[in-house]
Amino acid sequence: MTLALAFKWPTPHGESVVICTDTRVTIGDHGNWIVSETRKIHSIISDNNKYLGIISGAGDLVLIKWACEVADKVMKEYAGEDGLIFFDEVRQAVRKMEEIFMDRFSRLLTMGIEPEFELVLSSVDLDGKASLYQFDYRGLAEPVHNSPGCAIIGSGAINGGILLLKLLGYPFVIRDLSDLEYFSEIEPDILATFILDVVSQVDPSVGSFVGECFKLEVIEENGEKRVDFKRFNPKAVIQNKLKVAQRIELIRYLWRLCDKKGEDKVRKALDKLMSGELD
């Protein structure tokens, strides 16, 4: 199974999308799994080498690979001759994908085969407008770019990914980028490491973080804007894992400190540290 997370993130040129996954694949029933590792993020690139979107899926690998092919083809159809796709065009492409997915899944159901399928499609246009759609097992897509502003699919999605994002203060309703101001100070790859490593400790079908974290964003070079797809530094994985281990220990220590000193004293001390008075 997979745990995949995609969320909107503020950038100097508008909205971006950060997407990360584990790399573990499990086949078989609980307690009798065959485990392997694979990459679970697929980028959609136009014929003139411009990034149109990112896909990640969870469920039956046969259906996920087929769905990636469908999304690749449809997104290219709705992109302009310049190889660019914008927010409204992504919405139209998603409706076309729904028709294709629902047609195949309904035929599978008539044969007694229940599809195991979840898919996240992310895109960012040159206006800095992010699209984020979450497809379910029926092939229907929910737009989640504004509410909740993130998509989490696969094993541990609710009791792991959503719970931890909520604990850390992710707004889950994003009216504009000011709602993400707090998260602009957080490093996305460390957040991904934290969520995947914590969930993997309680769900053996989810692998720990090994560096599969990417960002789709608008950047400006030589006065021209373009959509860029980049991987966060994989060499920082070990360092990030050490940071996450320290932060987990700090959370436990903070809990004990509140029991001993009380929440008010702890909050006042933390406010002083945050403001620089205790540097």
XYZ file of C-alpha atoms in Angstrom:
279
model
C 0.000 0.000 0.000
C 0.976 3.633 -0.263
C 0.800 6.774 1.795
C 0.894 9.821 -0.464
C 0.528 13.449 0.575
C 0.006 16.515 -1.602
C -0.583 19.995 -0.239
C -0.580 23.610 -1.352
C 2.432 25.646 -0.324
C 3.080 29.397 -0.551
C 5.869 30.669 -2.832
C 7.006 34.116 -4.062
C 5.091 33.566 -7.326
C 1.835 32.257 -5.877
C 0.767 28.726 -5.020
C 2.844 25.609 -5.390
C 2.142 21.938 -4.724
C 4.353 19.715 -2.597
C 3.857 15.977 -3.085
C 5.596 13.144 -1.284
C 5.151 9.397 -0.863
C 6.719 6.388 0.738
C 8.254 3.844 -1.660
C 6.992 0.597 -0.133
C 4.819 -1.788 -2.136
C 3.037 -4.597 -0.275
C 1.334 -7.533 -1.996
C -0.830 -10.077 -0.213
C -2.912 -10.247 2.952
C -1.953 -8.714 6.287
C 0.673 -10.857 7.971
C 1.710 -12.470 4.690
C 3.020 -9.535 2.698
C 5.609 -9.477 -0.058
C 7.382 -6.139 0.265
C 9.262 -4.245 -2.452
C 10.247 -0.643 -3.165
C 9.161 1.500 -6.111
C 8.776 5.122 -7.133
C 5.152 6.280 -6.909
C 5.222 9.780 -8.386
C 4.698 10.378 -12.109
C 5.249 13.730 -13.798
C 3.246 14.766 -16.874
C 5.384 16.609 -19.438
C 4.156 18.209 -22.660
C 5.716 17.426 -26.032
C 7.804 20.599 -25.737
C 9.097 19.659 -22.287
C 6.835 21.766 -20.064
C 5.453 20.387 -16.821
C 1.691 19.915 -16.832
C 1.186 18.076 -13.561
C 2.124 15.375 -11.066
C 0.278 12.152 -10.276
C 0.490 9.762 -7.356
C -1.748 6.772 -6.746
C -2.598 4.088 -4.209
C -4.247 0.723 -4.765
C -3.999 -1.832 -7.559
C -0.741 -1.158 -9.432
C -2.274 -2.237 -12.751
C -5.015 0.384 -12.435
C -2.636 3.068 -11.167
C -0.242 2.600 -14.104
C -3.161 2.659 -16.552
C -4.587 5.779 -14.894
C -1.206 7.515 -15.236
C -1.264 6.773 -18.972
C -4.801 8.158 -19.234
C -3.941 11.307 -17.274
C -0.810 11.816 -19.346
C -2.771 11.647 -22.594
C -5.737 13.773 -21.462
C -3.662 16.543 -19.875
C -1.654 16.861 -23.095
C -4.905 17.068 -25.099
C -6.145 19.999 -23.013
C -2.823 21.851 -22.986
C -2.323 24.613 -25.525
C 0.006 24.512 -28.499
C 2.577 26.277 -26.317
C 2.599 23.289 -23.970
C 0.934 25.192 -21.124
C -2.182 24.249 -19.184
C -4.176 26.569 -16.927
C -6.556 26.141 -14.000
C -9.802 25.962 -16.018
C -8.257 23.616 -18.580
C -7.131 21.266 -15.810
C -10.714 21.179 -14.527
C -11.960 20.213 -18.002
C -9.269 17.533 -18.308
C -10.295 16.087 -14.941
C -13.918 15.764 -16.103
C -12.699 13.825 -19.154
C -10.606 11.543 -16.935
C -13.637 10.894 -14.727
C -15.593 9.620 -17.744
C -12.786 7.247 -18.729
C -12.158 5.969 -15.198
C -15.858 5.443 -14.390
C -16.429 3.571 -17.653
C -13.692 1.029 -16.926
C -14.483 0.673 -13.226
C -18.186 0.062 -13.908
C -17.256 -2.718 -16.335
C -14.925 -4.249 -13.730
C -17.766 -4.211 -11.176
C -20.074 -6.092 -13.563
C -17.400 -8.811 -13.633
C -17.271 -8.927 -9.836
C -13.976 -7.040 -9.584
C -14.004 -4.175 -7.101
C -11.345 -1.596 -8.017
C -8.804 -0.603 -5.393
C -7.956 2.872 -6.584
C -7.058 6.309 -5.289
C -5.284 8.978 -7.291
C -4.036 12.517 -6.711
C -3.522 14.896 -9.618
C -1.668 18.159 -8.995
C -0.930 21.025 -11.355
C 0.330 24.623 -11.169
C -0.164 27.130 -13.981
C 1.903 30.178 -14.962
C -0.471 32.426 -12.992
C 0.671 30.653 -9.829
C -2.706 28.925 -9.414
C -2.586 25.374 -8.050
C -5.028 22.592 -8.953
C -5.397 19.593 -6.669
C -7.854 16.745 -7.386
C -8.414 13.519 -5.474
C -9.968 10.577 -7.375
C -11.758 7.819 -5.446
C -12.441 4.129 -6.193
C -15.444 5.104 -8.361
C -13.308 7.299 -10.611
C -14.892 10.509 -9.312
C -12.643 13.485 -8.597
C -13.035 15.920 -5.732
C -11.378 19.338 -6.079
C -9.415 19.818 -2.864
C -7.199 22.791 -3.720
C -9.159 25.167 -1.463
C -10.816 22.860 1.036
C -9.030 21.122 2.635
C -6.055 22.369 0.557
C -4.386 18.974 0.630
C -4.911 15.390 -0.519
C -3.826 12.364 1.487
C -4.441 8.883 0.109
C -3.555 5.328 0.958
C -2.891 3.484 4.159
C -2.809 5.643 7.274
C -4.339 8.644 5.498
C -6.897 9.527 8.180
C -5.332 8.216 11.379
C -1.846 9.248 10.279
C -1.428 11.956 7.661
C -4.528 14.061 8.323
C -4.193 13.711 12.095
C -0.571 14.900 12.084
C -1.240 17.812 9.709
C -4.129 18.888 11.922
C -1.909 18.653 14.995
C 0.690 20.885 13.328
C -1.898 23.518 12.429
C -2.526 23.007 8.700
C -5.604 25.218 8.025
C -7.633 22.732 5.867
C -9.622 25.683 4.468
C -7.502 27.954 2.249
C -9.194 31.143 1.068
C -5.924 32.807 0.037
C -2.192 32.428 0.660
C -2.406 34.325 3.948
C -4.036 31.216 5.437
C -0.744 29.394 4.778
C 1.485 32.098 6.281
C 2.470 29.931 9.250
C 3.393 27.025 6.995
C 5.637 29.231 4.861
C 8.186 28.989 7.699
C 8.126 25.175 7.729
C 10.446 23.089 5.561
C 8.219 20.784 3.449
C 10.704 17.913 3.224
C 11.087 17.794 7.026
C 7.293 17.805 7.381
C 7.073 14.897 4.906
C 9.784 13.016 6.774
C 7.927 13.512 10.056
C 4.559 12.281 8.767
C 5.848 9.246 6.852
C 8.280 8.147 9.571
C 5.648 8.387 12.315
C 2.972 6.563 10.298
C 5.431 3.833 9.240
C 6.069 3.025 12.914
C 2.453 1.919 13.384
C 1.513 0.787 9.855
C 3.887 -1.801 8.355
C 2.395 -1.340 4.877
C 3.835 2.200 4.806
C 7.563 2.723 4.359
C 9.578 5.414 6.091
C 10.644 8.505 4.170
C 13.533 7.967 1.748
C 13.500 11.254 -0.140
C 10.471 11.003 -2.459
C 9.399 14.631 -2.043
C 8.842 17.047 -4.931
C 7.554 20.554 -5.542
C 5.714 21.912 -8.585
C 6.003 25.707 -8.652
C 6.423 28.810 -10.788
C 9.941 30.226 -10.901
C 11.386 33.199 -12.750
C 14.629 33.081 -14.721
C 15.996 35.919 -16.852
C 12.704 37.769 -16.587
C 10.612 34.810 -17.788
C 8.328 32.607 -15.711
C 8.063 28.858 -16.088
C 6.639 25.924 -14.158
C 9.404 23.952 -12.480
C 9.351 20.440 -11.035
C 12.117 19.725 -8.582
C 13.042 17.102 -6.052
C 14.032 18.182 -2.576
C 17.667 17.404 -1.844
C 17.865 13.593 -1.402
C 21.258 13.984 0.285
C 19.506 15.691 3.187
C 17.381 12.622 4.014
C 19.651 11.349 6.807
C 19.976 14.827 8.307
C 16.207 15.332 8.145
C 15.572 11.987 9.816
C 17.838 13.018 12.683
C 15.966 16.328 12.980
C 12.629 14.515 13.021
C 13.822 12.121 15.726
C 14.892 15.112 17.821
C 11.554 16.867 17.284
C 9.607 13.775 18.317
C 11.648 13.637 21.512
C 11.041 17.373 22.064
C 7.279 16.840 21.744
C 7.446 14.160 24.441
C 9.650 16.385 26.601
C 7.266 19.325 26.178
C 4.373 17.166 27.335
C 6.257 16.161 30.492
C 7.305 19.785 31.041
C 3.656 20.930 30.942
C 2.813 18.311 33.573
C 5.593 19.600 35.848
C 5.511 23.377 35.284
C 2.050 24.009 33.877
C 1.020 25.161 30.430
C 1.116 28.901 31.204
C 4.757 28.894 32.340
C 5.816 26.734 29.422
C 4.008 29.032 26.957
C 5.632 32.164 28.416
C 9.093 30.562 28.194
C 8.465 29.488 24.598
C 7.222 32.980 23.664
C 10.456 34.460 24.988
C 12.503 31.933 23.042
C 10.530 32.631 19.852
C 10.905 36.404 20.229
C 14.677 36.111 20.693
C 14.804 37.147 24.357
C 16.501 33.896 25.356
C 18.987 33.686 22.442
